[in-house]
One Martini backbone bead per residue (centre of mass of N, CA, C, O) as a GRO file, in nm:
protein
  390
    1MET     BB    1  12.864  -1.458   9.449
    2SER     BB    2  12.655  -1.370   9.229
    3SER     BB    3  12.360  -1.167   9.224
    4ARG     BB    4  12.289  -1.287   8.982
    5ARG     BB    5  12.010  -1.413   8.794
    6LEU     BB    6  11.803  -1.616   8.648
    7LEU     BB    7  11.567  -1.575   8.410
    8SER     BB    8  11.270  -1.629   8.338
    9GLY     BB    9  11.046  -1.638   8.085
   10ALA     BB   10  10.838  -1.456   8.232
   11ASP     BB   11  11.043  -1.223   8.303
   12ARG     BB   12  11.139  -1.158   8.013
   13ASN     BB   13  10.829  -1.123   7.895
   14ARG     BB   14  10.757  -0.899   8.064
   15GLY     BB   15  10.564  -0.657   7.877
   16ARG     BB   16  10.524  -0.831   7.643
   17PRO     BB   17  10.365  -0.917   7.374
   18SER     BB   18  10.187  -1.158   7.280
   19ALA     BB   19  10.108  -1.360   7.020
   20ALA     BB   20   9.799  -1.341   7.056
   21SER     BB   21   9.777  -1.033   7.078
   22SER     BB   22   9.920  -0.970   6.809
   23SER     BB   23   9.717  -1.121   6.633
   24ARG     BB   24   9.468  -0.958   6.710
   25ALA     BB   25   9.579  -0.681   6.624
   26HIS     BB   26   9.624  -0.756   6.327
   27ARG     BB   27   9.327  -0.828   6.261
   28GLU     BB   28   9.209  -0.542   6.338
   29GLN     BB   29   9.386  -0.389   6.105
   30ILE     BB   30   9.235  -0.532   5.896
   31ALA     BB   31   9.082  -0.473   5.622
   32GLU     BB   32   8.819  -0.487   5.445
   33LEU     BB   33   8.706  -0.643   5.189
   34PRO     BB   34   8.599  -0.617   4.898
   35ALA     BB   35   8.378  -0.668   4.684
   36TYR     BB   36   8.287  -0.887   4.463
   37GLU     BB   37   8.434  -0.929   4.135
   38PRO     BB   38   8.408  -1.012   3.833
   39PRO     BB   39   8.564  -1.106   3.574
   40SER     BB   40   8.649  -0.994   3.248
   41PHE     BB   41   8.776  -1.281   3.200
   42PRO     BB   42   8.833  -1.584   3.125
   43LEU     BB   43   8.970  -1.869   3.172
   44ASP     BB   44   9.242  -2.028   3.115
   45THR     BB   45   9.405  -2.315   3.076
   46LYS     BB   46   9.575  -2.302   3.336
   47ALA     BB   47   9.340  -2.236   3.531
   48ARG     BB   48   9.167  -2.489   3.468
   49LYS     BB   49   9.376  -2.696   3.558
   50ALA     BB   50   9.396  -2.603   3.851
   51LEU     BB   51   9.095  -2.654   3.916
   52ALA     BB   52   9.095  -2.962   3.851
   53GLU     BB   53   9.314  -3.038   4.081
   54LEU     BB   54   9.129  -3.006   4.337
   55SER     BB   55   8.977  -3.301   4.291
   56THR     BB   56   9.286  -3.467   4.285
   57ASN     BB   57   9.422  -3.417   4.530
   58ARG     BB   58   9.548  -3.533   4.826
   59ASP     BB   59   9.339  -3.411   5.018
   60THR     BB   60   9.085  -3.523   4.880
   61GLU     BB   61   9.165  -3.824   4.889
   62LYS     BB   62   9.198  -3.837   5.200
   63TYR     BB   63   8.909  -3.761   5.269
   64ALA     BB   64   8.780  -4.005   5.124
   65GLU     BB   65   8.924  -4.221   5.292
   66HIS     BB   66   8.804  -4.137   5.564
   67ILE     BB   67   8.514  -4.192   5.492
   68GLU     BB   68   8.544  -4.496   5.434
   69LYS     BB   69   8.662  -4.565   5.714
   70SER     BB   70   8.420  -4.471   5.882
   71LEU     BB   71   8.213  -4.671   5.767
   72ARG     BB   72   8.367  -4.926   5.848
   73LEU     BB   73   8.386  -4.875   6.155
   74LEU     BB   74   8.086  -4.850   6.215
   75SER     BB   75   8.012  -5.136   6.120
   76ASP     BB   76   8.203  -5.284   6.314
   77SER     BB   77   8.081  -5.175   6.576
   78VAL     BB   78   7.784  -5.278   6.549
   79ARG     BB   79   7.872  -5.572   6.532
   80ASP     BB   80   8.038  -5.607   6.801
   81ILE     BB   81   7.828  -5.518   7.017
   82ASN     BB   82   7.610  -5.732   6.932
   83ASP     BB   83   7.787  -5.982   6.964
   84ARG     BB   84   7.846  -5.948   7.265
   85TYR     BB   85   7.554  -5.953   7.360
   86THR     BB   86   7.484  -6.233   7.247
   87GLU     BB   87   7.706  -6.387   7.397
   88ARG     BB   88   7.609  -6.315   7.682
   89LYS     BB   89   7.325  -6.432   7.667
   90ASN     BB   90   7.409  -6.726   7.600
   91TYR     BB   91   7.580  -6.774   7.847
   92ILE     BB   92   7.365  -6.731   8.062
   93LYS     BB   93   7.172  -6.945   7.957
   94GLY     BB   94   7.370  -7.181   7.999
   95ARG     BB   95   7.404  -7.144   8.303
   96GLN     BB   96   7.109  -7.189   8.377
   97GLN     BB   97   7.083  -7.474   8.266
   98LYS     BB   98   7.316  -7.596   8.430
   99ARG     BB   99   7.208  -7.518   8.715
  100GLY     BB  100   6.918  -7.505   8.749
  101GLU     BB  101   6.664  -7.552   8.948
  102GLY     BB  102   6.712  -7.435   9.284
  103THR     BB  103   6.978  -7.293   9.234
  104GLN     BB  104   7.202  -7.095   9.357
  105LYS     BB  105   7.335  -6.800   9.310
  106THR     BB  106   7.614  -6.648   9.238
  107ASP     BB  107   7.808  -6.373   9.225
  108ARG     BB  108   7.877  -6.415   8.930
  109ASP     BB  109   7.594  -6.440   8.817
  110ARG     BB  110   7.495  -6.161   8.906
  111ALA     BB  111   7.710  -5.991   8.759
  112GLU     BB  112   7.649  -6.092   8.470
  113GLU     BB  113   7.348  -6.005   8.463
  114LYS     BB  114   7.405  -5.707   8.511
  115ALA     BB  115   7.577  -5.664   8.257
  116ALA     BB  116   7.357  -5.749   8.055
  117LEU     BB  117   7.151  -5.526   8.129
  118ALA     BB  118   7.336  -5.294   8.045
  119LEU     BB  119   7.359  -5.380   7.746
  120LYS     BB  120   7.052  -5.365   7.686
  121GLU     BB  121   7.065  -5.045   7.705
  122GLU     BB  122   7.324  -4.962   7.531
  123VAL     BB  123   7.327  -5.100   7.249
  124PRO     BB  124   7.084  -4.967   7.104
  125GLN     BB  125   7.194  -4.680   7.129
  126LEU     BB  126   7.464  -4.727   6.980
  127THR     BB  127   7.337  -4.821   6.721
  128GLU     BB  128   7.182  -4.559   6.657
  129GLU     BB  129   7.437  -4.379   6.653
  130CYS     BB  130   7.576  -4.521   6.420
  131GLU     BB  131   7.354  -4.476   6.208
  132SER     BB  132   7.359  -4.169   6.222
  133ALA     BB  133   7.660  -4.143   6.143
  134VAL     BB  134   7.635  -4.270   5.864
  135ARG     BB  135   7.450  -4.050   5.748
  136ARG     BB  136   7.656  -3.818   5.787
  137VAL     BB  137   7.882  -3.938   5.612
  138ILE     BB  138   7.715  -3.955   5.353
  139ASP     BB  139   7.676  -3.653   5.329
  140LEU     BB  140   7.976  -3.592   5.293
  141GLN     BB  141   8.014  -3.763   5.041
  142VAL     BB  142   7.812  -3.605   4.865
  143GLU     BB  143   7.947  -3.331   4.897
  144LEU     BB  144   8.211  -3.407   4.761
  145GLU     BB  145   8.089  -3.498   4.487
  146ASP     BB  146   7.949  -3.225   4.431
  147GLY     BB  147   8.208  -3.060   4.425
  148LYS     BB  148   8.331  -3.198   4.176
  149ASN     BB  149   8.096  -3.134   3.985
  150ALA     BB  150   8.110  -2.831   4.014
  151LEU     BB  151   8.393  -2.802   3.894
  152ARG     BB  152   8.321  -2.917   3.618
  153GLU     BB  153   8.112  -2.703   3.549
  154THR     BB  154   8.305  -2.461   3.571
  155ILE     BB  155   8.500  -2.552   3.348
  156HIS     BB  156   8.293  -2.567   3.123
  157ARG     BB  157   8.209  -2.274   3.136
  158ALA     BB  158   8.493  -2.154   3.084
  159GLU     BB  159   8.530  -2.283   2.803
  160SER     BB  160   8.285  -2.148   2.672
  161GLU     BB  161   8.379  -1.850   2.724
  162ASP     BB  162   8.650  -1.881   2.577
  163ALA     BB  163   8.535  -1.956   2.294
  164HIS     BB  164   8.370  -1.671   2.273
  165ALA     BB  165   8.673  -1.512   2.343
  166THR     BB  166   8.853  -1.536   2.096
  167PRO     BB  167   9.120  -1.410   1.973
  168ARG     BB  168   9.287  -1.256   1.755
  169ARG     BB  169   9.537  -1.269   1.558
  170GLY     BB  170   9.788  -1.029   1.660
  171ALA     BB  171   9.732  -0.941   1.929
  172GLN     BB  172   9.877  -0.769   2.187
  173ASN     BB  173   9.633  -0.860   2.365
  174ASP     BB  174   9.452  -1.036   2.545
  175TYR     BB  175   9.132  -0.968   2.433
  176GLU     BB  176   9.147  -0.700   2.271
  177ASP     BB  177   8.939  -0.797   2.020
  178ASP     BB  178   8.668  -0.858   2.211
  179GLU     BB  179   8.552  -0.610   2.172
  180MET     BB  180   8.300  -0.443   2.108
  181ALA     BB  181   8.173  -0.199   1.909
  182ASP     BB  182   8.071  -0.046   2.188
  183GLY     BB  183   8.303  -0.139   2.417
  184SER     BB  184   8.230  -0.409   2.519
  185GLN     BB  185   8.235  -0.696   2.704
  186PRO     BB  186   8.229  -1.007   2.746
  187GLN     BB  187   8.042  -1.233   2.914
  188VAL     BB  188   8.132  -1.305   3.263
  189THR     BB  189   8.077  -1.489   3.548
  190GLY     BB  190   8.274  -1.670   3.698
  191ALA     BB  191   8.406  -1.913   3.897
  192TRP     BB  192   8.288  -1.855   4.176
  193ARG     BB  193   7.989  -1.824   4.101
  194THR     BB  194   7.952  -2.091   3.953
  195LEU     BB  195   8.027  -2.272   4.191
  196GLN     BB  196   7.818  -2.176   4.401
  197GLU     BB  197   7.565  -2.238   4.229
  198ALA     BB  198   7.616  -2.541   4.192
  199LYS     BB  199   7.629  -2.622   4.493
  200LYS     BB  200   7.352  -2.519   4.573
  201LYS     BB  201   7.183  -2.695   4.382
  202MET     BB  202   7.281  -2.968   4.494
  203ALA     BB  203   7.200  -2.920   4.792
  204ASP     BB  204   6.893  -2.879   4.731
  205ASP     BB  205   6.843  -3.151   4.595
  206TYR     BB  206   6.924  -3.325   4.839
  207ALA     BB  207   6.727  -3.198   5.054
  208ALA     BB  208   6.463  -3.289   4.882
  209LYS     BB  209   6.509  -3.561   4.963
  210THR     BB  210   6.446  -3.845   5.087
  211MET     BB  211   6.551  -4.086   5.301
  212TYR     BB  212   6.532  -4.309   5.090
  213GLU     BB  213   6.699  -4.161   4.865
  214ARG     BB  214   6.960  -4.121   5.034
  215TYR     BB  215   6.996  -4.426   5.177
  216ALA     BB  216   6.838  -4.687   5.063
  217LEU     BB  217   7.026  -4.648   4.780
  218ASN     BB  218   7.281  -4.685   4.943
  219ASN     BB  219   7.535  -4.909   4.966
  220ASP     BB  220   7.655  -4.840   5.242
  221TYR     BB  221   7.381  -4.849   5.399
  222ILE     BB  222   7.299  -5.127   5.321
  223GLY     BB  223   7.543  -5.273   5.444
  224PHE     BB  224   7.490  -5.176   5.730
  225LYS     BB  225   7.203  -5.293   5.771
  226ARG     BB  226   7.279  -5.587   5.728
  227LEU     BB  227   7.489  -5.613   5.953
  228ALA     BB  228   7.315  -5.515   6.190
  229HIS     BB  229   7.081  -5.722   6.156
  230ASP     BB  230   7.257  -5.975   6.191
  231ALA     BB  231   7.364  -5.905   6.479
  232ILE     BB  232   7.073  -5.893   6.609
  233TYR     BB  233   6.893  -6.138   6.427
  234GLY     BB  234   7.052  -6.389   6.314
  235THR     BB  235   6.976  -6.622   6.524
  236ASP     BB  236   6.649  -6.580   6.455
  237GLY     BB  237   6.591  -6.531   6.133
  238LYS     BB  238   6.531  -6.237   6.079
  239PRO     BB  239   6.435  -6.045   5.833
  240LEU     BB  240   6.497  -5.787   5.630
  241PRO     BB  241   6.346  -5.527   5.550
  242ASP     BB  242   6.234  -5.334   5.331
  243PRO     BB  243   6.362  -5.032   5.235
  244SER     BB  244   6.069  -4.892   5.236
  245ARG     BB  245   6.064  -4.950   5.576
  246TRP     BB  246   6.300  -4.772   5.717
  247PHE     BB  247   6.100  -4.523   5.684
  248THR     BB  248   5.903  -4.282   5.741
  249GLN     BB  249   5.710  -4.028   5.616
  250ASN     BB  250   5.869  -3.807   5.811
  251GLY     BB  251   6.179  -3.943   5.822
  252GLY     BB  252   6.191  -4.159   6.020
  253HIS     BB  253   6.264  -4.425   6.212
  254ALA     BB  254   6.188  -4.742   6.177
  255ASP     BB  255   6.022  -5.002   6.338
  256GLU     BB  256   6.058  -5.335   6.294
  257ASP     BB  257   5.820  -5.440   6.474
  258ASP     BB  258   5.591  -5.288   6.291
  259ASP     BB  259   5.678  -5.478   6.013
  260GLU     BB  260   5.620  -5.789   6.031
  261ASP     BB  261   5.368  -5.806   5.823
  262LEU     BB  262   5.571  -5.699   5.572
  263VAL     BB  263   5.751  -5.944   5.587
  264ILE     BB  264   5.931  -6.164   5.417
  265ALA     BB  265   6.008  -6.469   5.434
  266GLU     BB  266   6.286  -6.641   5.491
  267GLU     BB  267   6.485  -6.832   5.326
  268SER     BB  268   6.668  -7.090   5.303
  269VAL     BB  269   7.017  -7.125   5.350
  270SER     BB  270   7.284  -7.216   5.160
  271ILE     BB  271   7.635  -7.309   5.222
  272ASN     BB  272   7.655  -7.414   4.937
  273CYS     BB  273   7.798  -7.434   4.638
  274PRO     BB  274   7.653  -7.471   4.324
  275LEU     BB  275   7.925  -7.567   4.186
  276SER     BB  276   8.086  -7.748   4.419
  277MET     BB  277   7.912  -7.849   4.680
  278ARG     BB  278   8.051  -7.664   4.893
  279VAL     BB  279   8.152  -7.500   5.139
  280MET     BB  280   8.183  -7.172   5.180
  281GLU     BB  281   8.468  -6.951   5.226
  282ASP     BB  282   8.419  -6.710   4.983
  283PRO     BB  283   8.156  -6.526   4.946
  284TYR     BB  284   7.978  -6.436   4.642
  285THR     BB  285   7.756  -6.178   4.522
  286CYS     BB  286   7.523  -6.085   4.308
  287ASN     BB  287   7.406  -5.765   4.212
  288LYS     BB  288   7.146  -5.876   4.028
  289CYS     BB  289   7.045  -6.179   4.171
  290LYS     BB  290   7.174  -6.281   4.462
  291HIS     BB  291   7.371  -6.498   4.404
  292THR     BB  292   7.585  -6.750   4.559
  293PHE     BB  293   7.947  -6.794   4.562
  294ASP     BB  294   8.249  -6.914   4.535
  295LYS     BB  295   8.530  -6.765   4.443
  296ALA     BB  296   8.683  -7.005   4.310
  297SER     BB  297   8.441  -7.100   4.131
  298LEU     BB  298   8.406  -6.842   3.971
  299HIS     BB  299   8.687  -6.829   3.839
  300SER     BB  300   8.651  -7.105   3.700
  301PHE     BB  301   8.395  -7.038   3.536
  302PHE     BB  302   8.501  -6.778   3.380
  303GLY     BB  303   8.840  -6.747   3.344
  304GLY     BB  304   8.777  -6.425   3.350
  305ARG     BB  305   8.703  -6.090   3.376
  306ARG     BB  306   8.586  -6.053   3.063
  307VAL     BB  307   8.393  -6.271   3.084
  308ILE     BB  308   8.076  -6.372   2.951
  309LYS     BB  309   7.793  -6.480   3.148
  310ASN     BB  310   7.571  -6.663   3.300
  311CYS     BB  311   7.408  -6.759   3.556
  312PRO     BB  312   7.483  -7.065   3.735
  313GLN     BB  313   7.204  -7.072   3.841
  314THR     BB  314   6.945  -7.258   3.858
  315GLY     BB  315   6.687  -7.071   3.683
  316CYS     BB  316   6.846  -6.833   3.601
  317ARG     BB  317   6.807  -6.525   3.375
  318VAL     BB  318   7.071  -6.394   3.403
  319GLU     BB  319   7.270  -6.191   3.194
  320GLY     BB  320   7.585  -6.069   3.133
  321LEU     BB  321   7.821  -6.167   3.320
  322THR     BB  322   8.078  -6.076   3.551
  323LEU     BB  323   8.302  -6.056   3.801
  324ASP     BB  324   8.213  -5.753   3.866
  325ASP     BB  325   7.912  -5.858   3.969
  326PHE     BB  326   8.082  -5.952   4.223
  327SER     BB  327   8.070  -5.968   4.587
  328PRO     BB  328   8.140  -5.958   4.892
  329ASP     BB  329   7.977  -6.159   5.171
  330PRO     BB  330   7.958  -6.112   5.506
  331ILE     BB  331   7.682  -6.229   5.579
  332MET     BB  332   7.719  -6.518   5.468
  333LEU     BB  333   7.968  -6.580   5.636
  334ARG     BB  334   7.822  -6.569   5.910
  335LYS     BB  335   7.614  -6.792   5.848
  336ILE     BB  336   7.817  -7.017   5.805
  337LYS     BB  337   7.951  -7.005   6.087
  338ARG     BB  338   7.694  -7.055   6.248
  339ALA     BB  339   7.628  -7.330   6.125
  340GLN     BB  340   7.891  -7.464   6.215
  341ALA     BB  341   7.857  -7.418   6.514
  342ASP     BB  342   7.586  -7.565   6.545
  343GLN     BB  343   7.695  -7.841   6.450
  344VAL     BB  344   7.905  -7.881   6.669
  345LYS     BB  345   7.707  -7.865   6.908
  346ALA     BB  346   7.535  -8.105   6.816
  347ASP     BB  347   7.766  -8.314   6.825
  348VAL     BB  348   7.827  -8.285   7.124
  349ASP     BB  349   7.548  -8.362   7.232
  350ASP     BB  350   7.548  -8.646   7.102
  351GLU     BB  351   7.796  -8.750   7.253
  352ASP     BB  352   7.684  -8.720   7.537
  353GLU     BB  353   7.436  -8.906   7.504
  354GLU     BB  354   7.593  -9.163   7.425
  355ASP     BB  355   7.769  -9.176   7.681
  356ASP     BB  356   7.530  -9.189   7.884
  357GLY     BB  357   7.395  -9.457   7.757
  358GLU     BB  358   7.613  -9.682   7.828
  359GLY     BB  359   7.678  -9.703   8.155
  360ASP     BB  360   7.977  -9.640   8.202
  361THR     BB  361   8.161  -9.602   8.523
  362SER     BB  362   8.437  -9.586   8.446
  363ILE     BB  363   8.708  -9.387   8.459
  364GLY     BB  364   8.815  -9.410   8.169
  365VAL     BB  365   8.550  -9.340   8.019
  366THR     BB  366   8.495  -9.068   8.159
  367GLN     BB  367   8.752  -8.928   8.063
  368GLU     BB  368   8.696  -8.963   7.759
  369THR     BB  369   8.432  -8.807   7.751
  370ASP     BB  370   8.538  -8.539   7.856
  371LEU     BB  371   8.744  -8.499   7.631
  372LYS     BB  372   8.544  -8.492   7.390
  373SER     BB  373   8.371  -8.262   7.490
  374GLU     BB  374   8.594  -8.049   7.514
  375ARG     BB  375   8.673  -8.048   7.218
  376GLY     BB  376   8.398  -7.958   7.111
  377ARG     BB  377   8.386  -7.691   7.267
  378ASN     BB  378   8.637  -7.569   7.146
  379ARG     BB  379   8.533  -7.561   6.859
  380GLY     BB  380   8.288  -7.378   6.916
  381ARG     BB  381   8.450  -7.138   7.029
  382GLN     BB  382   8.625  -7.083   6.777
  383LEU     BB  383   8.388  -7.018   6.588
  384LEU     BB  384   8.267  -6.785   6.754
  385GLU     BB  385   8.526  -6.611   6.741
  386ALA     BB  386   8.525  -6.585   6.433
  387ILE     BB  387   8.263  -6.432   6.413
  388GLU     BB  388   8.355  -6.184   6.576
  389ASP     BB  389   8.601  -6.106   6.395
  390ASP     BB  390   8.405  -6.066   6.134
   0.00000   0.00000   0.00000
């Protein structure tokens, strides 16, 4: 057998410079770039077009999509964790009522109560972290939009400079005849400097805004607050405070419990569509007057997307509405499903009371009663699961 052996990769490469070390050496050898110098001539049409494409290319669009998805996932997360906590609390409460006083807790009861206590500590903290993350994502969203606006300003400035430096026809070189009588060139700011100045101004203007101006007027943040509040307090009927009370004067997050005396009592909400008088399956709320209707009824009422009509709610004076003025209302949908679940539970309780009052102790009647109650409970559980899924 030959005494030669296969060399491992480490043996073969021993003594050779690694890719990382070569890269470091290459970077160290690169000379520093000279200081930036503005261009002597404005951007031409081709260069301005290339600059405009930066705000509409695939990478920019994909980044905007990721921002929108992040906002949606954060809202879904805060909804789900609070729904789970509420479900757990209600389950334990039901177990306690069913167990009655004086009955010893089982190991399962103690384990579930311990888990609920852990959620009591974790869920508010996670909710606050989600809300803070939403504000950070909104900041990124504003930064992206400001960047696009800064690009548009830069292009507009370049067009203006180009218009003032239009060469005479027949010149051998572009801008050859733009030189002034004294030999000077027309003043050109330069795209890079114009862009940086525009971005800085927009960033400074945004930083100067209050927390209320940054977030309480932002539709994404408003939607998050509504969904989070409904998940936390929906079953208690506590209304969401006015946006002006969401932040303290020093920019901190206001505690809702401190503003209870400033909250206007929430009016009772009807789950029936004012047009069809039926329970709404897909509620849509007007962005201008806040009245809610079922989607199918709205389409039937307007008859077309471009049709202009007044709000169909009796007594509402809002005029000039189209279908585009209505948006899906997930909060109302949650309220409708909660109301349906409560009604099913009430019907089940009534059935149980009626069955208990008959006094029939026969096996057949008892089995029928248990079967009816179980069916009602299953309907209630299905509706509650639907609430959590939404």
